[in-house]
Short mmCIF file of C-alpha atoms in Angstrom, two decimals:
data_model
loop_
_atom_site.label_atom_id
_atom_site.label_comp_id
_atom_site.label_asym_id
_atom_site.label_seq_id
_atom_site.Cartn_x
_atom_site.Cartn_y
_atom_site.Cartn_z
CA UNK A 279 173.16 39.02 24.80
CA UNK A 280 176.14 41.34 24.36
CA UNK A 281 179.48 39.80 23.50
CA UNK A 282 181.12 41.48 26.45
CA UNK A 283 179.47 42.53 29.71
CA UNK A 284 180.92 45.32 31.80
CA UNK A 285 180.67 45.20 35.58
CA UNK A 286 181.29 47.68 38.38
CA UNK A 287 181.78 46.74 42.05
CA UNK A 288 181.04 49.38 44.69
CA UNK A 289 181.79 48.49 48.31
CA UNK A 290 180.02 50.59 50.95
CA UNK A 291 181.96 50.39 54.22
CA UNK A 292 183.09 53.06 56.67
CA UNK A 293 185.81 50.86 58.16
CA UNK A 294 187.26 49.72 54.81
CA UNK A 295 187.16 53.30 53.48
CA UNK A 296 189.07 54.50 56.55
CA UNK A 297 191.62 51.69 56.20
CA UNK A 298 190.58 50.05 59.45
CA UNK A 299 189.23 46.91 57.81
CA UNK A 300 189.94 44.69 54.79
CA UNK A 301 187.53 44.60 51.86
CA UNK A 302 187.15 40.87 51.27
CA UNK A 303 183.77 40.93 49.52
CA UNK A 304 184.73 42.78 46.30
CA UNK A 305 187.67 40.44 45.45
CA UNK A 306 185.36 37.47 46.03
CA UNK A 307 182.68 39.01 43.84
CA UNK A 308 185.20 39.76 41.08
CA UNK A 309 186.34 36.14 41.20
CA UNK A 310 182.74 34.87 40.91
CA UNK A 311 181.95 37.23 38.01
CA UNK A 312 184.97 36.22 35.93
CA UNK A 313 184.34 32.54 36.64
CA UNK A 314 180.77 32.81 35.32
CA UNK A 315 181.47 35.37 32.56
CA UNK A 316 185.10 34.85 31.39
CA UNK A 317 184.87 37.55 28.71
CA UNK A 318 183.42 40.12 31.10
CA UNK A 319 185.16 43.42 31.81
CA UNK A 320 185.47 44.72 35.37
CA UNK A 321 185.26 48.41 34.48
CA UNK A 322 185.36 49.90 37.97
CA UNK A 323 186.01 48.90 41.58
CA UNK A 324 185.70 51.40 44.41
CA UNK A 325 185.24 51.66 48.18
CA UNK A 326 183.09 54.51 49.56
CA UNK A 327 181.88 55.40 53.08
CA UNK A 328 178.27 54.78 54.07
CA UNK A 329 177.29 58.27 52.92
CA UNK A 330 174.31 58.78 50.62
CA UNK A 331 175.83 61.66 48.67
CA UNK A 332 179.10 59.79 48.13
CA UNK A 333 177.26 56.66 46.93
CA UNK A 334 175.01 58.69 44.64
CA UNK A 335 177.95 60.57 43.14
CA UNK A 336 179.84 57.35 42.35
CA UNK A 337 176.81 55.64 40.82
CA UNK A 338 176.06 58.67 38.64
CA UNK A 339 179.65 58.66 37.39
CA UNK A 340 179.42 54.95 36.54
CA UNK A 341 176.10 55.41 34.74
CA UNK A 342 177.87 57.78 32.37
CA UNK A 343 180.46 55.05 31.69
CA UNK A 344 177.61 52.82 30.35
CA UNK A 345 178.51 49.97 32.70
CA UNK A 346 176.02 47.11 32.20
CA UNK A 347 175.82 45.83 35.79
CA UNK A 348 176.79 47.57 39.03
CA UNK A 349 177.05 45.48 42.19
CA UNK A 350 176.98 47.23 45.55
CA UNK A 351 178.04 45.33 48.65
CA UNK A 352 177.79 46.01 52.36
CA UNK A 353 175.00 48.58 52.42
CA UNK A 354 172.11 46.31 53.44
CA UNK A 355 171.77 43.91 56.40
CA UNK A 356 172.46 40.23 55.79
CA UNK A 357 169.11 39.33 57.39
CA UNK A 358 167.23 40.98 54.54
CA UNK A 359 169.18 38.98 52.00
CA UNK A 360 168.64 35.77 53.93
CA UNK A 361 164.90 36.22 53.45
CA UNK A 362 165.10 37.33 49.83
CA UNK A 363 167.57 34.69 48.67
CA UNK A 364 165.48 31.90 50.16
CA UNK A 365 162.65 32.86 47.82
CA UNK A 366 164.98 33.34 44.86
CA UNK A 367 166.16 29.74 45.23
CA UNK A 368 162.64 28.73 44.18
CA UNK A 369 162.21 31.27 41.35
CA UNK A 370 165.61 32.70 40.34
CA UNK A 371 164.14 34.84 37.54
CA UNK A 372 162.10 36.80 40.08
CA UNK A 373 165.21 38.77 41.01
CA UNK A 374 164.43 41.13 38.13
CA UNK A 375 161.29 42.32 39.92
CA UNK A 376 162.54 42.12 43.51
CA UNK A 377 163.68 45.11 45.62
CA UNK A 378 167.33 44.02 45.67
CA UNK A 379 167.73 45.15 42.06
CA UNK A 380 167.06 48.33 40.14
CA UNK A 381 167.57 49.82 36.68
CA UNK A 382 168.87 53.22 35.60
CA UNK A 383 168.88 53.79 31.82
CA UNK A 384 170.64 50.65 30.50
CA UNK A 385 172.46 49.87 33.72
CA UNK A 386 171.29 47.30 36.25
CA UNK A 387 172.11 47.91 39.92
CA UNK A 388 172.16 44.88 42.21
CA UNK A 389 172.56 45.23 45.98
CA UNK A 390 174.45 42.46 47.76
CA UNK A 391 175.32 41.92 51.44
CA UNK A 392 178.73 42.64 52.91
CA UNK A 393 180.15 39.23 53.85
CA UNK A 394 182.08 37.23 51.21
CA UNK A 395 180.02 34.11 51.98
CA UNK A 396 176.70 35.91 51.36
CA UNK A 397 178.10 37.62 48.26
CA UNK A 398 179.05 34.24 46.81
CA UNK A 399 175.71 32.66 47.71
CA UNK A 400 173.62 35.54 46.34
CA UNK A 401 175.60 35.78 43.11
CA UNK A 402 175.23 32.04 42.64
CA UNK A 403 171.46 32.44 42.72
CA UNK A 404 171.07 35.50 40.50
CA UNK A 405 173.76 34.74 37.91
CA UNK A 406 171.32 32.66 35.84
CA UNK A 407 168.92 35.60 35.60
CA UNK A 408 171.54 38.08 34.42
CA UNK A 409 171.50 37.04 30.72
CA UNK A 410 167.75 37.67 30.43
CA UNK A 411 167.98 40.91 32.37
CA UNK A 412 170.81 42.18 30.19
CA UNK A 413 169.03 41.15 27.00
CA UNK A 414 166.01 43.17 28.09
CA UNK A 415 168.29 46.13 28.76
CA UNK A 416 170.50 46.00 25.70
CA UNK A 417 167.58 45.46 23.32
CA UNK A 418 165.89 48.46 25.03
CA UNK A 419 162.48 46.90 25.54
CA UNK A 420 160.12 49.70 26.59
CA UNK A 421 157.20 47.59 27.75
CA UNK A 422 158.12 45.30 30.58
CA UNK A 423 155.35 43.91 32.71
CA UNK A 424 156.06 44.23 36.42
CA UNK A 425 153.92 42.88 39.21
CA UNK A 426 152.08 39.66 39.85
CA UNK A 427 152.85 36.90 37.37
CA UNK A 428 155.46 38.97 35.56
CA UNK A 429 158.06 36.19 35.53
CA UNK A 430 157.42 32.54 36.28
CA UNK A 431 159.80 29.60 36.12
CA UNK A 432 159.35 25.86 36.50
CA UNK A 433 161.98 24.19 38.66
CA UNK A 434 164.65 22.67 36.46
CA UNK A 435 163.67 24.64 33.38
CA UNK A 436 166.23 26.73 31.51
CA UNK A 437 166.17 30.35 32.52
CA UNK A 438 167.52 31.52 29.16
CA UNK A 439 164.67 32.02 26.64
CA UNK A 440 164.94 29.95 23.46
CA UNK A 441 162.76 32.39 21.48
CA UNK A 442 163.99 35.83 20.49
CA UNK A 443 162.39 38.47 22.65
CA UNK A 444 161.60 40.54 19.58
CA UNK A 445 159.07 37.85 18.54
CA UNK A 446 157.33 37.64 21.88
CA UNK A 447 154.05 39.52 22.16
CA UNK A 448 153.74 41.03 25.61
CA UNK A 449 150.37 40.81 27.34
CA UNK A 450 148.46 44.10 27.73
CA UNK A 451 149.17 46.00 30.90
CA UNK A 452 146.63 45.56 33.67
CA UNK A 453 144.24 48.48 33.89
CA UNK A 454 143.59 50.07 37.27
CA UNK A 455 140.68 52.43 37.64
CA UNK A 456 142.16 54.25 40.59
CA UNK A 457 145.14 56.59 40.17
CA UNK A 458 147.69 56.68 42.96
CA UNK A 459 147.15 59.82 45.04
CA UNK A 460 148.56 60.96 48.35
CA UNK A 461 146.59 61.37 51.55
CA UNK A 462 146.76 65.18 51.46
CA UNK A 463 145.18 65.31 48.00
CA UNK A 464 142.45 62.87 49.04
CA UNK A 465 141.74 65.01 52.12
CA UNK A 466 141.47 68.12 49.96
CA UNK A 467 138.97 66.36 47.68
CA UNK A 468 136.82 65.44 50.65
CA UNK A 469 137.01 68.97 52.05
CA UNK A 470 135.98 70.44 48.69
CA UNK A 471 132.91 68.24 48.58
CA UNK A 472 131.98 68.77 52.23
CA UNK A 473 132.77 72.49 52.54
CA UNK A 474 129.46 73.57 51.00
CA UNK A 475 127.48 71.13 53.10
CA UNK A 476 125.59 72.97 55.81
CA UNK A 477 126.42 71.82 59.30
CA UNK A 478 123.42 70.20 60.93
CA UNK A 479 122.71 70.11 64.63
CA UNK A 480 120.52 68.09 66.93
CA UNK A 481 119.51 68.10 70.57
CA UNK A 482 120.32 64.97 72.53
CA UNK A 483 119.61 63.98 76.13
CA UNK A 484 122.45 64.53 78.58
CA UNK A 485 122.79 60.76 79.09
CA UNK A 486 123.53 60.25 75.37
CA UNK A 487 125.80 63.25 74.80
CA UNK A 488 129.14 61.61 75.63
CA UNK A 489 131.81 62.37 72.97
CA UNK A 490 129.50 64.67 71.01
CA UNK A 491 130.66 68.13 69.85
CA UNK A 492 129.09 71.22 71.44
CA UNK A 493 127.42 73.75 69.13
CA UNK A 494 127.54 76.62 71.63
CA UNK A 495 129.41 77.90 74.65
CA UNK A 496 128.10 76.94 78.07
CA UNK A 497 128.18 79.58 80.81
CA UNK A 498 127.10 79.11 84.39
CA UNK A 499 123.75 80.74 85.05
CA UNK A 500 124.38 80.51 88.79
CA UNK A 501 127.29 80.07 91.15
CA UNK A 502 128.17 76.59 92.37
CA UNK A 503 127.84 76.15 95.24
CA UNK A 504 125.12 78.78 95.48
CA UNK A 505 125.55 79.02 99.27
CA UNK A 506 128.47 78.65 101.67
CA UNK A 507 128.81 75.19 103.21
CA UNK A 508 130.94 73.48 105.84
CA UNK A 509 133.61 71.06 104.71
CA UNK A 510 133.90 69.36 108.13
CA UNK A 511 131.88 68.37 111.21
CA UNK A 512 132.29 70.98 113.96
CA UNK A 513 130.97 74.28 115.31
CA UNK A 514 130.11 77.38 113.28
CA UNK A 515 131.50 80.46 115.03
CA UNK A 516 132.59 84.06 114.56
CA UNK A 517 136.33 84.09 113.87
CA UNK A 518 136.62 87.47 115.62
CA UNK A 519 135.69 85.86 118.98
CA UNK A 520 138.93 83.88 118.98
CA UNK A 521 139.21 80.97 121.40
CA UNK A 522 137.29 80.47 124.64
CA UNK A 523 133.88 79.38 125.94
CA UNK A 524 130.87 79.43 123.58
CA UNK A 525 127.19 78.90 124.24
CA UNK A 526 125.78 76.30 121.90
CA UNK A 527 122.75 78.03 120.43
CA UNK A 528 121.37 75.41 118.07
CA UNK A 529 122.15 72.35 116.01
CA UNK A 530 121.99 72.56 112.21
CA UNK A 531 119.74 69.94 110.61
CA UNK A 532 120.93 67.38 108.10
CA UNK A 533 118.47 68.64 105.49
CA UNK A 534 120.71 71.51 104.35
CA UNK A 535 118.13 74.07 105.44
CA UNK A 536 119.76 77.28 106.70
CA UNK A 537 119.08 78.25 110.34
CA UNK A 538 116.78 81.25 110.50
CA UNK A 539 118.43 82.95 113.47
CA UNK A 540 121.61 84.99 113.13
CA UNK A 541 124.63 83.80 115.12
CA UNK A 542 125.64 86.30 117.79
CA UNK A 543 128.99 86.97 119.44
CA UNK A 544 129.90 84.31 122.02
CA UNK A 545 127.66 81.70 120.40
CA UNK A 546 128.35 78.49 118.43
CA UNK A 547 126.16 76.22 116.33
CA UNK A 548 126.82 72.50 115.92
CA UNK A 549 127.19 71.81 112.18
CA UNK A 550 127.84 68.81 109.90
CA UNK A 551 129.84 68.57 106.67
CA UNK A 552 127.82 69.96 103.76
CA UNK A 553 125.46 72.03 105.95
CA UNK A 554 124.85 75.67 105.01
CA UNK A 555 126.86 78.16 107.07
CA UNK A 556 124.49 79.99 109.47
CA UNK A 557 124.09 83.72 109.03
CA UNK A 558 126.63 85.60 111.15
CA UNK A 559 129.19 82.74 111.18
CA UNK A 560 132.43 83.00 109.19
CA UNK A 561 134.42 79.96 110.35
CA UNK A 562 133.97 76.32 111.35
CA UNK A 563 135.99 74.83 114.21
CA UNK A 564 136.56 71.04 113.92
CA UNK A 565 135.32 68.86 116.78
CA UNK A 566 138.84 67.83 117.73
CA UNK A 567 139.66 71.49 118.50
CA UNK A 568 136.80 71.73 121.03
CA UNK A 569 135.86 70.21 124.40
CA UNK A 570 132.47 70.03 126.15
CA UNK A 571 132.15 72.34 129.15
CA UNK A 572 128.51 71.73 130.10
CA UNK A 573 125.75 69.23 129.19
CA UNK A 574 122.00 69.51 129.68
CA UNK A 575 120.51 67.95 132.83
CA UNK A 576 119.61 64.75 130.99
CA UNK A 577 122.99 64.72 129.21
CA UNK A 578 121.45 64.66 125.75
CA UNK A 579 122.59 68.11 124.62
CA UNK A 580 125.76 70.17 124.78
CA UNK A 581 125.14 73.53 126.47
CA UNK A 582 128.63 75.02 126.37
CA UNK A 583 131.88 74.18 124.52
CA UNK A 584 135.40 75.45 124.73
CA UNK A 585 137.16 76.56 121.51
CA UNK A 586 140.78 75.52 122.06
CA UNK A 587 142.23 77.33 119.03
CA UNK A 588 141.34 80.68 117.49
CA UNK A 589 139.89 80.05 113.99
CA UNK A 590 140.73 82.02 110.84
CA UNK A 591 138.23 83.84 108.66
CA UNK A 592 136.44 81.43 106.24
CA UNK A 593 138.33 78.48 107.75
CA UNK A 594 136.76 75.13 106.72
CA UNK A 595 134.12 76.91 104.61
CA UNK A 596 133.36 76.14 100.96
CA UNK A 597 132.49 79.62 99.77
CA UNK A 598 129.88 80.61 97.16
CA UNK A 599 131.13 80.04 93.57
CA UNK A 600 134.26 78.17 94.68
CA UNK A 601 133.52 75.45 92.07
CA UNK A 602 131.90 77.57 89.34
CA UNK A 603 131.27 81.29 89.47
CA UNK A 604 128.17 82.81 87.88
CA UNK A 605 128.55 83.74 84.16
CA UNK A 606 131.91 81.95 83.91
CA UNK A 607 132.68 79.98 80.70
CA UNK A 608 132.40 76.30 81.58
CA UNK A 609 132.51 74.50 78.19
CA UNK A 610 133.47 75.97 74.80
CA UNK A 611 131.79 75.67 71.43
CA UNK A 612 133.43 72.88 69.41
CA UNK A 613 134.59 71.06 72.52
CA UNK A 614 134.09 67.31 72.77
CA UNK A 615 131.95 66.27 75.72
CA UNK A 616 134.03 64.04 78.00
CA UNK A 617 132.90 62.07 81.04
CA UNK A 618 133.82 64.93 83.38
CA UNK A 619 131.95 67.38 81.13
CA UNK A 620 128.79 65.38 81.75
CA UNK A 621 129.22 65.97 85.46
CA UNK A 622 129.59 69.71 84.91
CA UNK A 623 126.51 69.85 82.67
CA UNK A 624 124.50 67.89 85.22
CA UNK A 625 125.68 70.26 87.95
CA UNK A 626 124.46 73.19 85.83
CA UNK A 627 121.08 71.52 85.42
CA UNK A 628 121.43 70.91 81.67
CA UNK A 629 119.36 67.92 80.59
CA UNK A 630 119.25 68.46 76.80
CA UNK A 631 122.40 69.38 74.89
CA UNK A 632 122.68 70.99 71.43
CA UNK A 633 125.41 69.18 69.47
CA UNK A 634 126.59 68.80 65.89
CA UNK A 635 125.08 65.87 64.09
CA UNK A 636 127.65 63.15 63.46
CA UNK A 637 128.17 61.90 59.90
CA UNK A 638 126.58 58.52 59.39
CA UNK A 639 129.02 56.08 57.76
CA UNK A 640 127.91 52.85 56.14
CA UNK A 641 130.23 49.89 55.61
CA UNK A 642 129.59 47.50 52.70
CA UNK A 643 131.60 44.41 51.85
CA UNK A 644 131.55 43.37 48.19
CA UNK A 645 132.47 39.91 46.95
CA UNK A 646 131.11 36.47 46.14
CA UNK A 647 133.78 34.86 48.30
CA UNK A 648 132.76 36.64 51.54
CA UNK A 649 130.36 35.21 54.11
CA UNK A 650 129.07 36.24 57.53
CA UNK A 651 131.06 35.17 60.61
CA UNK A 652 128.19 32.93 61.76
CA UNK A 653 128.22 30.89 58.54
CA UNK A 654 130.07 27.61 58.01
CA UNK A 655 132.99 28.03 55.62
CA UNK A 656 132.37 26.59 52.18
CA UNK A 657 135.23 25.97 49.71
CA UNK A 658 136.59 29.27 48.42
CA UNK A 659 134.83 31.33 51.10
CA UNK A 660 136.26 33.55 53.85
CA UNK A 661 134.47 35.14 56.79
CA UNK A 662 134.08 38.90 56.61
CA UNK A 663 136.42 40.36 59.24
CA UNK A 664 137.20 43.72 57.62
CA UNK A 665 133.64 45.01 57.86
CA UNK A 666 133.44 44.50 61.61
CA UNK A 667 136.94 45.89 62.09
CA UNK A 668 136.08 49.09 60.19
CA UNK A 669 132.76 49.56 61.99
CA UNK A 670 134.34 49.36 65.41
CA UNK A 671 137.34 51.44 64.36
CA UNK A 672 134.94 54.23 63.39
CA UNK A 673 133.02 53.85 66.64
CA UNK A 674 136.30 54.12 68.50
CA UNK A 675 136.68 57.57 66.91
CA UNK A 676 133.09 58.44 67.88
CA UNK A 677 131.50 58.18 64.43
CA UNK A 678 128.11 56.67 63.77
CA UNK A 679 128.97 53.49 61.87
CA UNK A 680 126.31 51.28 60.27
CA UNK A 681 126.58 47.72 59.02
CA UNK A 682 125.28 47.64 55.44
CA UNK A 683 125.99 43.96 54.90
CA UNK A 684 127.56 42.04 52.01
CA UNK A 685 126.81 42.68 48.33
CA UNK A 686 127.41 40.08 45.64
CA UNK A 687 130.02 40.97 43.05
CA UNK A 688 127.68 41.93 40.21
CA UNK A 689 126.44 45.35 39.04
CA UNK A 690 122.80 44.90 40.07
CA UNK A 691 123.65 43.76 43.60
CA UNK A 692 126.17 46.56 44.03
CA UNK A 693 123.68 49.13 42.73
CA UNK A 694 121.01 47.93 45.14
CA UNK A 695 123.40 47.93 48.10
CA UNK A 696 124.65 51.45 47.34
CA UNK A 697 121.15 52.85 46.84
CA UNK A 698 119.95 51.35 50.11
CA UNK A 699 123.00 52.61 51.97
CA UNK A 700 122.75 56.17 50.67
CA UNK A 701 119.23 56.50 52.07
CA UNK A 702 120.54 56.51 55.65
CA UNK A 703 124.26 57.34 55.42
CA UNK A 704 126.35 60.38 54.54
CA UNK A 705 129.47 58.39 53.65
CA UNK A 706 129.90 54.87 52.27
CA UNK A 707 133.04 52.79 52.76
CA UNK A 708 133.30 49.65 50.63
CA UNK A 709 135.52 46.68 51.30
CA UNK A 710 136.20 44.89 48.01
CA UNK A 711 138.72 43.87 45.40
CA UNK A 712 140.48 46.61 43.45
CA UNK A 713 142.07 44.60 40.69
CA UNK A 714 140.82 43.29 37.36
CA UNK A 715 137.64 41.91 38.93
CA UNK A 716 136.70 45.20 40.63
CA UNK A 717 133.14 45.98 39.54
CA UNK A 718 132.56 48.89 41.90
CA UNK A 719 134.03 51.58 39.67
CA UNK A 720 131.99 50.68 36.62
CA UNK A 721 128.79 50.16 38.58
CA UNK A 722 129.04 53.38 40.54
CA UNK A 723 129.88 55.52 37.53
CA UNK A 724 126.73 54.33 35.78
CA UNK A 725 124.52 54.86 38.84
CA UNK A 726 125.80 58.16 40.19
CA UNK A 727 126.89 61.29 38.33
CA UNK A 728 129.24 62.48 41.07
CA UNK A 729 131.11 60.01 43.19
CA UNK A 730 134.54 60.16 44.80
CA UNK A 731 136.21 56.80 45.14
CA UNK A 732 139.45 56.34 47.07
CA UNK A 733 140.90 52.86 46.81
CA UNK A 734 143.44 51.48 49.19
#
């Protein structure tokens, strides 16, 4: 450990920088430092606003001064430190690998909260780890293990090593088969592999085409409706006759069969909603706009009616092609078939739909510690939840997802599971360990010449 340690204290506070508040945390921190390290040198103390560029500029300047430890205060919420310090009370040495500290060259940066009380409490916890941290820095050790099990401490044990660090043989770094790559690069890899793959299509029944992707445009081969119909119950008339008395010529049937005779001037035909408009008629008068003038002798039929209001041309008529006109584009190639699209296709009389074949995705869980949800839990076992989550997540995005079961964590079992899965799937997703016990990489590289593996 160096004979003299140099410290810098950087307070980040808009109010203190503007002179609207008192900086009480840096004096408290200075007091704590000199109490613990009497021979220490406080090389720099400064207050800056909460501005990233200003903070960065000050830190860079202090790095050049070769200050051993820089404390920053006030730039992180106290709640974060409350959680972190509670764990550091159990293992103080873990502060070296925790996010509240960092290293630049031979300078350690430690972030502390803004209140004097929290500054004092946090410094009291980490002060015992500073000698080891500084020894690592000043002796310029280039191989420092970070991660799980990097630093352990028994409660009550001395945190200062009794053996010189130069005599300690560091364990070999853990080897990971999978390099860290970003999502964009992974997507490009997948696209490169899949770009040469010919798109396959299949014909599926209309009832099973929901959420599938159309291979071709759909155009209407006929107008819908293909004939003019009434949208109300009333009397079909000629709009040019205006209002007045009409002779009821006939009654349209409920079978949607057009009346053979042509409507003449001065006539009306009783019609129901959805009935075809008789030839010669160009308007429908609602019943409430009419009154009966004459009944048949037995009173069973209306002979004459009075039209109280002059109708407009095409009034209350659903004209030909009002829903879909002939040759119009109804659904586009590449469009996903939604529930309303099914109705349109049914209306057009399409019963078999040409769609792109969906990729089949198999999900395999790998591990000796995994069991099926239906099984009783044995010691060291957990039920497989990830597999079912992934399967249904894929189904939610309209993929064909297949359950390929659980494979034991040994090369032969993994090989068998992969070979079986590749016979009926285009893509395989595995759910397994990716640490030192990960057997998938070695097994797959021996079985398959080309295989992309993305671990996450």
